[in-house]
PDB file of C-alpha atoms and ligand atoms in Angstrom:
ATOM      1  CA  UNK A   1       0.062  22.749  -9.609  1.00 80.00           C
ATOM      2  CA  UNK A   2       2.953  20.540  -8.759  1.00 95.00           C
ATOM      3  CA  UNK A   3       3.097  19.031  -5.325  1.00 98.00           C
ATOM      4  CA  UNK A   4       5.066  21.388  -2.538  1.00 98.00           C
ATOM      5  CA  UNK A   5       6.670  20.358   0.947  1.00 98.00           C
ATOM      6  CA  UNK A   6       7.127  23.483   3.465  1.00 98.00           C
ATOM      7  CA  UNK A   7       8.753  21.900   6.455  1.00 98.00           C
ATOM      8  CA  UNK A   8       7.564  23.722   9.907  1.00 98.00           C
ATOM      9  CA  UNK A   9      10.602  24.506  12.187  1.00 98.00           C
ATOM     10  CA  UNK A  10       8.370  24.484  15.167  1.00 97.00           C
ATOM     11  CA  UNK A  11      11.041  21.352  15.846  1.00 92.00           C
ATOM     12  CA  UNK A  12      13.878  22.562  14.801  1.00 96.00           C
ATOM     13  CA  UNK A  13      16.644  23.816  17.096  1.00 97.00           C
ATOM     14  CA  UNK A  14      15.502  27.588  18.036  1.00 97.00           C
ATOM     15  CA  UNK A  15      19.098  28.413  18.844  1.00 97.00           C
ATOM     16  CA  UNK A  16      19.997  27.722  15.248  1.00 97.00           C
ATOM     17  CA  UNK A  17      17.468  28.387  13.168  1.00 98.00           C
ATOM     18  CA  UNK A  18      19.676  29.403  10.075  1.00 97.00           C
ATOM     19  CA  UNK A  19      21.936  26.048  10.422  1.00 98.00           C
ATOM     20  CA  UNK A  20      18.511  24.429  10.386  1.00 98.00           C
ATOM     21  CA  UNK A  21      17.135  25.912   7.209  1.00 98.00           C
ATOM     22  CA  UNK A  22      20.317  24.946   5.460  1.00 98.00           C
ATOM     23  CA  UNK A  23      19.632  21.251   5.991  1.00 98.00           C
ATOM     24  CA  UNK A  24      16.508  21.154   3.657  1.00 98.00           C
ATOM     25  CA  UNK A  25      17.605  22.468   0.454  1.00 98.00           C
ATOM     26  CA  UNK A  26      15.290  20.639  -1.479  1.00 98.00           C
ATOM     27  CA  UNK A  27      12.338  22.147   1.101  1.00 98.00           C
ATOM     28  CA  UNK A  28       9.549  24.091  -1.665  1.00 98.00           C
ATOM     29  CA  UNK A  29       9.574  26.387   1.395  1.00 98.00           C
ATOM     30  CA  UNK A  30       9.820  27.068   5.230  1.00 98.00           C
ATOM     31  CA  UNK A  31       6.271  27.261   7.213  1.00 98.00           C
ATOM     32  CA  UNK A  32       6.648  29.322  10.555  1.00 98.00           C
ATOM     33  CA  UNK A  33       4.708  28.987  13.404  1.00 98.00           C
ATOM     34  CA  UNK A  34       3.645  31.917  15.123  1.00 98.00           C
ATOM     35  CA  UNK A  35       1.950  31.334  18.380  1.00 98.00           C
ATOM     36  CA  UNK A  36       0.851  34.037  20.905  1.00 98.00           C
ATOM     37  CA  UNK A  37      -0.175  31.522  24.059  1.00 98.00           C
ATOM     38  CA  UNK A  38      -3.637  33.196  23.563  1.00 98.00           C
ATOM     39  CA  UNK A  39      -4.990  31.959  20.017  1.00 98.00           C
ATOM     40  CA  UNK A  40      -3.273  28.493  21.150  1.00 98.00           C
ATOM     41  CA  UNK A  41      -1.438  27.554  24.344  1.00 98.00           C
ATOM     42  CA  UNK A  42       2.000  27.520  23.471  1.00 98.00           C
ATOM     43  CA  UNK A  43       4.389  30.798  22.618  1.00 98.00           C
ATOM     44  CA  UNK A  44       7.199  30.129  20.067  1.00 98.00           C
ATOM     45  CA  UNK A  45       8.158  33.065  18.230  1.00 98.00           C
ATOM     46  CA  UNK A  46       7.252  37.190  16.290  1.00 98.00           C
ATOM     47  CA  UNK A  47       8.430  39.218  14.150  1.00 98.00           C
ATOM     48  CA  UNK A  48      11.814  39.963  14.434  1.00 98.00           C
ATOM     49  CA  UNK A  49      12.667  36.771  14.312  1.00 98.00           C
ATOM     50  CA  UNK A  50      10.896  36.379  11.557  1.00 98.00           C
ATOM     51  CA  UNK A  51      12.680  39.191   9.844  1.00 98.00           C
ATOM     52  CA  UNK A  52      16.111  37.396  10.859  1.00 98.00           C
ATOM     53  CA  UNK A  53      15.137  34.253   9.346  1.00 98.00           C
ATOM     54  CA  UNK A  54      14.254  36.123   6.260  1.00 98.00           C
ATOM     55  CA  UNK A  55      17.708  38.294   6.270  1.00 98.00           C
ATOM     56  CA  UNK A  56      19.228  34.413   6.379  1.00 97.00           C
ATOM     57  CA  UNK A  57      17.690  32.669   3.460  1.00 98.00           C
ATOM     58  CA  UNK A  58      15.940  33.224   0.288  1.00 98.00           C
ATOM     59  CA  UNK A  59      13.677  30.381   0.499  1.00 98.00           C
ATOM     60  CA  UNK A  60      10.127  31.048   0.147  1.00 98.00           C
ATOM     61  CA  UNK A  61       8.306  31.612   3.712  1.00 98.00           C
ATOM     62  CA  UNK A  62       5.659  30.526   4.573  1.00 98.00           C
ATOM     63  CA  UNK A  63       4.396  32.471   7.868  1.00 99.00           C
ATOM     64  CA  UNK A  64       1.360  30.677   9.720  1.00 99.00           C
ATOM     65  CA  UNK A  65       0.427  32.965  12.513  1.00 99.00           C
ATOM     66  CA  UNK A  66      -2.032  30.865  14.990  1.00 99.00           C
ATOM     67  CA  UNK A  67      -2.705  34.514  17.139  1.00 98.00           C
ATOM     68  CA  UNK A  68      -5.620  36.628  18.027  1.00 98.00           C
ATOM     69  CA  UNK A  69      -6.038  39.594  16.359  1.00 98.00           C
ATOM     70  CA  UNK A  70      -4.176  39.070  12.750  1.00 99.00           C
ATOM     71  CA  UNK A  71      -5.952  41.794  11.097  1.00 98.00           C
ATOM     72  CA  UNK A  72      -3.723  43.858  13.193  1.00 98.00           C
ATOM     73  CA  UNK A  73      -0.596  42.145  12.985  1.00 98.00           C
ATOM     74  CA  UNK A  74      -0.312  39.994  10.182  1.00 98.00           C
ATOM     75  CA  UNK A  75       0.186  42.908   7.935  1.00 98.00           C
ATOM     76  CA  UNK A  76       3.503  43.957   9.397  1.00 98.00           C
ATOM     77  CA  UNK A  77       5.115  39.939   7.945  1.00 98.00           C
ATOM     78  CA  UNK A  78       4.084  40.561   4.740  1.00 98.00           C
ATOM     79  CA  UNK A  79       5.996  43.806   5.065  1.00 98.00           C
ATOM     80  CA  UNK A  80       8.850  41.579   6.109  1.00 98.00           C
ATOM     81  CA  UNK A  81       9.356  40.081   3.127  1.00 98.00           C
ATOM     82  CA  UNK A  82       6.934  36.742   3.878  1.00 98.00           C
ATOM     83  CA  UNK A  83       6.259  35.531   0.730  1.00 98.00           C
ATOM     84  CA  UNK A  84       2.725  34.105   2.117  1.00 99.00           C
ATOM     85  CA  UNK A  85       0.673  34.932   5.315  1.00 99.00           C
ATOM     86  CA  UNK A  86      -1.569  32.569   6.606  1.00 99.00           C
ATOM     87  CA  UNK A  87      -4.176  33.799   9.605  1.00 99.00           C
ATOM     88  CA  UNK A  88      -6.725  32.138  11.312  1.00 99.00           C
ATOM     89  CA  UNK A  89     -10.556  32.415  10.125  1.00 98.00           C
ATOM     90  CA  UNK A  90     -11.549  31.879  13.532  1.00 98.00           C
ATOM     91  CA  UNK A  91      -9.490  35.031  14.819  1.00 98.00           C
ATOM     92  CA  UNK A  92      -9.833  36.992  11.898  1.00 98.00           C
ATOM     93  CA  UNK A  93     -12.494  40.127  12.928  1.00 98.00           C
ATOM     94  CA  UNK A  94     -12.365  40.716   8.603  1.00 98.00           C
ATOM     95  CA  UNK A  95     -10.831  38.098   6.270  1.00 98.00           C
ATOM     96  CA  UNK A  96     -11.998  39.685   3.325  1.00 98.00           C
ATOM     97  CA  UNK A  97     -10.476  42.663   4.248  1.00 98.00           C
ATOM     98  CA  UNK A  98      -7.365  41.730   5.584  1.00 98.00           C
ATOM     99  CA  UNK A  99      -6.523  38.845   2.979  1.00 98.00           C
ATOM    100  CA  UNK A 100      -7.042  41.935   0.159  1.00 98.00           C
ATOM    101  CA  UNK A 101      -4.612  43.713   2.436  1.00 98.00           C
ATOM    102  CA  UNK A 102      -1.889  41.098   2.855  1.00 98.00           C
ATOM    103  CA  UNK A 103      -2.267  41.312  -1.382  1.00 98.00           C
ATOM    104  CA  UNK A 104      -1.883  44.713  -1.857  1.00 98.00           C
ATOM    105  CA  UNK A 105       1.695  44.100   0.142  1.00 98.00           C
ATOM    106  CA  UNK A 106       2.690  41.836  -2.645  1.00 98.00           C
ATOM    107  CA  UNK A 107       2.268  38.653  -0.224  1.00 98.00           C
ATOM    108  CA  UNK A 108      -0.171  35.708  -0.928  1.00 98.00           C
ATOM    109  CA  UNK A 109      -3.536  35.181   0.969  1.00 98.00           C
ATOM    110  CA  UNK A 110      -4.055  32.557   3.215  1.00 99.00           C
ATOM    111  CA  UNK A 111      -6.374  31.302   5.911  1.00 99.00           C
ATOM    112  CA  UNK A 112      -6.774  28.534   7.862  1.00 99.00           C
ATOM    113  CA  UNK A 113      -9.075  26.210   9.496  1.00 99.00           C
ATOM    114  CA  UNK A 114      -8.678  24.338  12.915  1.00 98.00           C
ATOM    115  CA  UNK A 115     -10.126  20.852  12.360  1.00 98.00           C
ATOM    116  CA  UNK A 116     -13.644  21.828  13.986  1.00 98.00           C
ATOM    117  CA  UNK A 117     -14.307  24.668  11.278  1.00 98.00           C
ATOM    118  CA  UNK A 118     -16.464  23.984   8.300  1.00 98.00           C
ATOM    119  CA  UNK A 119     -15.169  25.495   4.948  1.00 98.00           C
ATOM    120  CA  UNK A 120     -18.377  25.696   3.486  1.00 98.00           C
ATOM    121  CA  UNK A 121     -19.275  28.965   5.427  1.00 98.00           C
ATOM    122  CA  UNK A 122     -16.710  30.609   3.268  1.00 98.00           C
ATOM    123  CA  UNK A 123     -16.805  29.284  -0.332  1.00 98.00           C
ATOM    124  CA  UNK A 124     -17.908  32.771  -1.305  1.00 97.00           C
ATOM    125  CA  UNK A 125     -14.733  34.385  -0.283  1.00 98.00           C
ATOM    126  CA  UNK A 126     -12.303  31.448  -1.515  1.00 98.00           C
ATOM    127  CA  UNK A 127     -11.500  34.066  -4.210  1.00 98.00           C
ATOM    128  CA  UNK A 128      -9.773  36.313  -2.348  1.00 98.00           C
ATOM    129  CA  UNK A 129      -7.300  33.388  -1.226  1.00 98.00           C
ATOM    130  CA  UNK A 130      -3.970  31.688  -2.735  1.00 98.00           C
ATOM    131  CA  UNK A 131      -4.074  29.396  -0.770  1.00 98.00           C
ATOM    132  CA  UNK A 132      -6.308  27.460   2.461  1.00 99.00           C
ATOM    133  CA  UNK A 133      -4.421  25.563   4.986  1.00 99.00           C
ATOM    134  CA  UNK A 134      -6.201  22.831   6.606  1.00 99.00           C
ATOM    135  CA  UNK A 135      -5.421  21.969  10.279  1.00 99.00           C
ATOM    136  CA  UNK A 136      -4.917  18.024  10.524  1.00 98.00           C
ATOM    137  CA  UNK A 137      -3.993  18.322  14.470  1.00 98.00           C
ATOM    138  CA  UNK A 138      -5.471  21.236  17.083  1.00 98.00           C
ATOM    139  CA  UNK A 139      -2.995  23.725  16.283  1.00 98.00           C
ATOM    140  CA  UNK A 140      -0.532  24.519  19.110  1.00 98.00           C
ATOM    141  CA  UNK A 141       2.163  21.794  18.953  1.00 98.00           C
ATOM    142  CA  UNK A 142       4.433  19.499  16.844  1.00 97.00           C
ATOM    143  CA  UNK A 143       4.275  15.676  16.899  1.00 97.00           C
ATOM    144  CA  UNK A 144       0.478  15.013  17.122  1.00 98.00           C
ATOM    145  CA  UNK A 145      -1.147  12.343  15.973  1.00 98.00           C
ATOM    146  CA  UNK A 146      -2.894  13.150  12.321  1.00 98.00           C
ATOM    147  CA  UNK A 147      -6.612  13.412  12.093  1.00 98.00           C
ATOM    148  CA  UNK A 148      -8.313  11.683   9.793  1.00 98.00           C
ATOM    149  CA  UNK A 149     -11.710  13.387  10.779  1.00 98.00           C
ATOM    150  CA  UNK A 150     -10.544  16.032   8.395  1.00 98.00           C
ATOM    151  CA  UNK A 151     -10.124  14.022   4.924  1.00 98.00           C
ATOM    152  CA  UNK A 152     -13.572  14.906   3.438  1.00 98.00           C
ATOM    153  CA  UNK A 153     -12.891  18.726   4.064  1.00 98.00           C
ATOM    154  CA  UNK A 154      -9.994  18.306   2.076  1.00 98.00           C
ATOM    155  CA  UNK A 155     -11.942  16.930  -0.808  1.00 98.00           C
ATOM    156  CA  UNK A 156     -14.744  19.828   0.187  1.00 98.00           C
ATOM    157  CA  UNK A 157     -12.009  22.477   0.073  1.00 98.00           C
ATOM    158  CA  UNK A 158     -10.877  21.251  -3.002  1.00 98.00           C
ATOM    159  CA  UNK A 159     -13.966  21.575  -5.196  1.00 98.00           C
ATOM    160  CA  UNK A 160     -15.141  24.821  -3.853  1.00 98.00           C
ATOM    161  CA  UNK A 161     -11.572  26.390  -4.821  1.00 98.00           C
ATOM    162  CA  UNK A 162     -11.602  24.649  -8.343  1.00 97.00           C
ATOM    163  CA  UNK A 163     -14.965  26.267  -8.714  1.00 97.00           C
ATOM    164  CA  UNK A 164     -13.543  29.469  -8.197  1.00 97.00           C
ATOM    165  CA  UNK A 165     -11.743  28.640 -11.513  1.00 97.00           C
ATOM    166  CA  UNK A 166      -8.536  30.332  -9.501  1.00 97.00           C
ATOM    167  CA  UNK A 167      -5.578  28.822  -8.926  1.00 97.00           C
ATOM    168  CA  UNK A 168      -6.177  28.341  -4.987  1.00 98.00           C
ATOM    169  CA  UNK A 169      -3.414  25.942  -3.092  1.00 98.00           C
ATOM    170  CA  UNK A 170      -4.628  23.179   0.017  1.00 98.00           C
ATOM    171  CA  UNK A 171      -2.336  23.480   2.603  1.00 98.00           C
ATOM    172  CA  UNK A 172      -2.244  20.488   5.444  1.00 99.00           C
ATOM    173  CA  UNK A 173      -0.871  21.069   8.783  1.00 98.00           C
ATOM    174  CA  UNK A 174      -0.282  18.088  11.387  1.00 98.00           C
ATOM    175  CA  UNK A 175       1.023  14.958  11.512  1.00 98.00           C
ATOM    176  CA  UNK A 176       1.916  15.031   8.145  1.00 98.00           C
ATOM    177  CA  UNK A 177       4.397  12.224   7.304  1.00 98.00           C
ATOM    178  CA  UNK A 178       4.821   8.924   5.019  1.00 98.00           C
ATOM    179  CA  UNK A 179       2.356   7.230   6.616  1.00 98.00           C
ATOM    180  CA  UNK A 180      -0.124   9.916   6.234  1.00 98.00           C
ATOM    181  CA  UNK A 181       0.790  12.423   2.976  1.00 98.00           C
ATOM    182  CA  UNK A 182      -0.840   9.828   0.786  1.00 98.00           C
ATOM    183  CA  UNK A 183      -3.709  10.454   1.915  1.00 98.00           C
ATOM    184  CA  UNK A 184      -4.015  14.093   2.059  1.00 98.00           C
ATOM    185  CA  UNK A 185      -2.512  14.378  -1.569  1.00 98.00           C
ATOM    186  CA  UNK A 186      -5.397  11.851  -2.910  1.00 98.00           C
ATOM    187  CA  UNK A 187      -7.846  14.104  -1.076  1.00 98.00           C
ATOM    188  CA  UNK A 188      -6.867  17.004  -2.707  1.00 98.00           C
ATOM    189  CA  UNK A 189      -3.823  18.717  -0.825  1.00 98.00           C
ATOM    190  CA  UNK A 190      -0.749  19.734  -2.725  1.00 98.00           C
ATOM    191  CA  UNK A 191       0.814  21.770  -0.221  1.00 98.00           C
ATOM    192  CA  UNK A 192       2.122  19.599   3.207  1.00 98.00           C
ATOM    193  CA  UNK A 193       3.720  20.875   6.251  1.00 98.00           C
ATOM    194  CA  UNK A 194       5.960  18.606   7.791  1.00 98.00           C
ATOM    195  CA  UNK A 195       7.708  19.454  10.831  1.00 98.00           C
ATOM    196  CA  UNK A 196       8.589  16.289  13.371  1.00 98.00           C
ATOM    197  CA  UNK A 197       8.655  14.189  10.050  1.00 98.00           C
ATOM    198  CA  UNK A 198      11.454  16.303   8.558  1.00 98.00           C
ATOM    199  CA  UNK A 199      13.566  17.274  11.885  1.00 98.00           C
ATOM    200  CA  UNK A 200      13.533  14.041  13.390  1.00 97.00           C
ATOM    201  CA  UNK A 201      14.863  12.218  10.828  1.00 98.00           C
ATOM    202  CA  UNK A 202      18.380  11.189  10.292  1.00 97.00           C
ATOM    203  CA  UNK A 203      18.584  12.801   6.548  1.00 98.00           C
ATOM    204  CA  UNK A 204      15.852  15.790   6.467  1.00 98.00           C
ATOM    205  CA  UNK A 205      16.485  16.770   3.193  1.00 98.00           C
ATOM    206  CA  UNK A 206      15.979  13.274   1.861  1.00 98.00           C
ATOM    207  CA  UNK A 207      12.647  13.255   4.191  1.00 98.00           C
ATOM    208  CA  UNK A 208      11.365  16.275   1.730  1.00 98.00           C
ATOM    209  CA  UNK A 209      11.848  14.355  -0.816  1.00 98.00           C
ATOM    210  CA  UNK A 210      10.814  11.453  -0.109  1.00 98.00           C
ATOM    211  CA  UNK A 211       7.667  13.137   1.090  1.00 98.00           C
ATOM    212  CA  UNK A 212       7.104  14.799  -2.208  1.00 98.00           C
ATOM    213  CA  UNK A 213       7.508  11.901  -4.326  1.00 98.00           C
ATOM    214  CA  UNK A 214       4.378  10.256  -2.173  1.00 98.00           C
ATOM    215  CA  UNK A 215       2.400  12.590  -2.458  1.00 98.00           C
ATOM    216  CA  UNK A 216       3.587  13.037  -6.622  1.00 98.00           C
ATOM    217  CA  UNK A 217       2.693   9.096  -6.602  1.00 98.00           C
ATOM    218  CA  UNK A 218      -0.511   9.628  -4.990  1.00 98.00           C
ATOM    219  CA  UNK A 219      -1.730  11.480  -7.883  1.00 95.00           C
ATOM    220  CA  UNK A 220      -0.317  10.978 -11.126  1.00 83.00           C
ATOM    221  CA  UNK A 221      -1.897  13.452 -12.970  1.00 79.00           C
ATOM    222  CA  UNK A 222      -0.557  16.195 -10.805  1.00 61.00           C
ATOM    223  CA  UNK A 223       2.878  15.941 -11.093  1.00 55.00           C
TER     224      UNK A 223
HETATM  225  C1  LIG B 301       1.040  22.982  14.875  1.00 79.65           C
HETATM  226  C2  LIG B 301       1.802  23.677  13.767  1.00 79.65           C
HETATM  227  C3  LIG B 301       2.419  22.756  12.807  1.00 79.65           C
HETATM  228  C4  LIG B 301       3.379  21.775  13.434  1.00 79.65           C
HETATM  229  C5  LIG B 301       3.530  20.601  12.548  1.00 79.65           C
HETATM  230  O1  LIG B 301       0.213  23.872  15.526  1.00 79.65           O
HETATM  231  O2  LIG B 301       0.966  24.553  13.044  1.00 79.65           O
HETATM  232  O3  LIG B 301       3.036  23.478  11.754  1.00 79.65           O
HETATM  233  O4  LIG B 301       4.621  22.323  13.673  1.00 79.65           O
HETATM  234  O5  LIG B 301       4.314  19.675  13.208  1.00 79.65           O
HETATM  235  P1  LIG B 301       4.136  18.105  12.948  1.00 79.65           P
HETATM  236  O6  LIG B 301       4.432  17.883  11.497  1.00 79.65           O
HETATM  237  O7  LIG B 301       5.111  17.487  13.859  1.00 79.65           O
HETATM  238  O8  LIG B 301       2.701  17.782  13.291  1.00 79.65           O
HETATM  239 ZN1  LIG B 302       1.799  25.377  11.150  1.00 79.65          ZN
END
């Protein structure tokens, strides 16, 4: 599986999110962060923008909803047109169930992990995924400092969804940038969100790039 950058928009400018897309051509695909200021403290953005962002682009989206209760509303972003829907393990009431469900609406399965949560609890169900995203910063905000604490779950995560013998992608979250993709790609990610990294520098879409190319370095065999 080739390495893939999905820059978060989290800080990107809200009043413009369309403009903003357009600057990242070379962007794999664009992670969204949904926050209902009860899963996590901060409230960003739902649905209907969601479905505006997808009536303005035909990249790939990549919708990570850090609410409570996703088995009740991540459904309806899949029906949106979200190419992948990521929900929380630790607010999920049945992630079995409702990663089958976000399936059978055509979307890929995906859960995540806040850096606290152990993986291991679920390597039975790692089936039912395409793809685990790995918090690298408490969710709720852009520009945090990267957590290292959470290398060795990468490399965990990483062997329990090779032994599926599926094709299962490691999303990190947080902090993600030059200094710190190298790291996360040796581990075992091939999926990084990048969000202050991108948006904050001068050329974003050469920041994808440059992004992917570490991480591509990183491992050689995975081009
Ligand atoms: C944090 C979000 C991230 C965030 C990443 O809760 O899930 O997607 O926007 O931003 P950076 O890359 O700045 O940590
Ligand atoms: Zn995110």
């Amino acid at each position: 599986m080739g390495m893939k950058i999905t820059p978060s928009i989290l800080n990107a400018d809200f009043a413009n999110l369309g403009g903003e897309i357009g600057r990242i051509p070379s962007a794999d695909g664009i992670h969204v962060d949904v926050m209902d200021n009860h899963f996590v403290p901060n409230l960003t953005l739902g649905l209907p923008v969601v479905e505006a962002i997808r009536a303005t682009t035909d990249k790939e989206l990549d919708i990570h909803l850090m609410i409570e209760d996703p088995d009740r509303w991540a459904p309806a972003f899949a029906e949106a047109g979200a190419e992948t829907i990521t929900f929380h393990v630790e607010a999920a009431a049945a992630p079995i169930r409702l990663a089958r469900e976000l399936r059978a609406l055509g979307a890929k399965s995906s859960m995540a992990l806040k850096p606290a949560t152990p993986i291991e609890p679920y390597a039975e169900m790692l089936a039912e995924l395409d793809m685990i995203l790995l918090m690298t910063v408490e969710p709720g905000f852009g520009g945090q400092k990267f957590l290292d604490q959470v290398l060795p779950k990468i490399r965990r995560a990483r062997e329990l969804a090779d032994r599926t013998g599926q094709q299962i992608r490691i999303q990190v979250d947080g902090g993600v940038s030059v200094e710190t993709i190298a790291r996360c790609a040796e581990a075992g990610a091939d999926t990084f969100v990048a969000g202050s990294a991108v948006y904050r520098a001068e050329d974003p879409d050469a920041m994808v790039n440059e992004l992917r190319s570490l991480a591509e370095k990183a491992v050689p065999s995975a081009g």
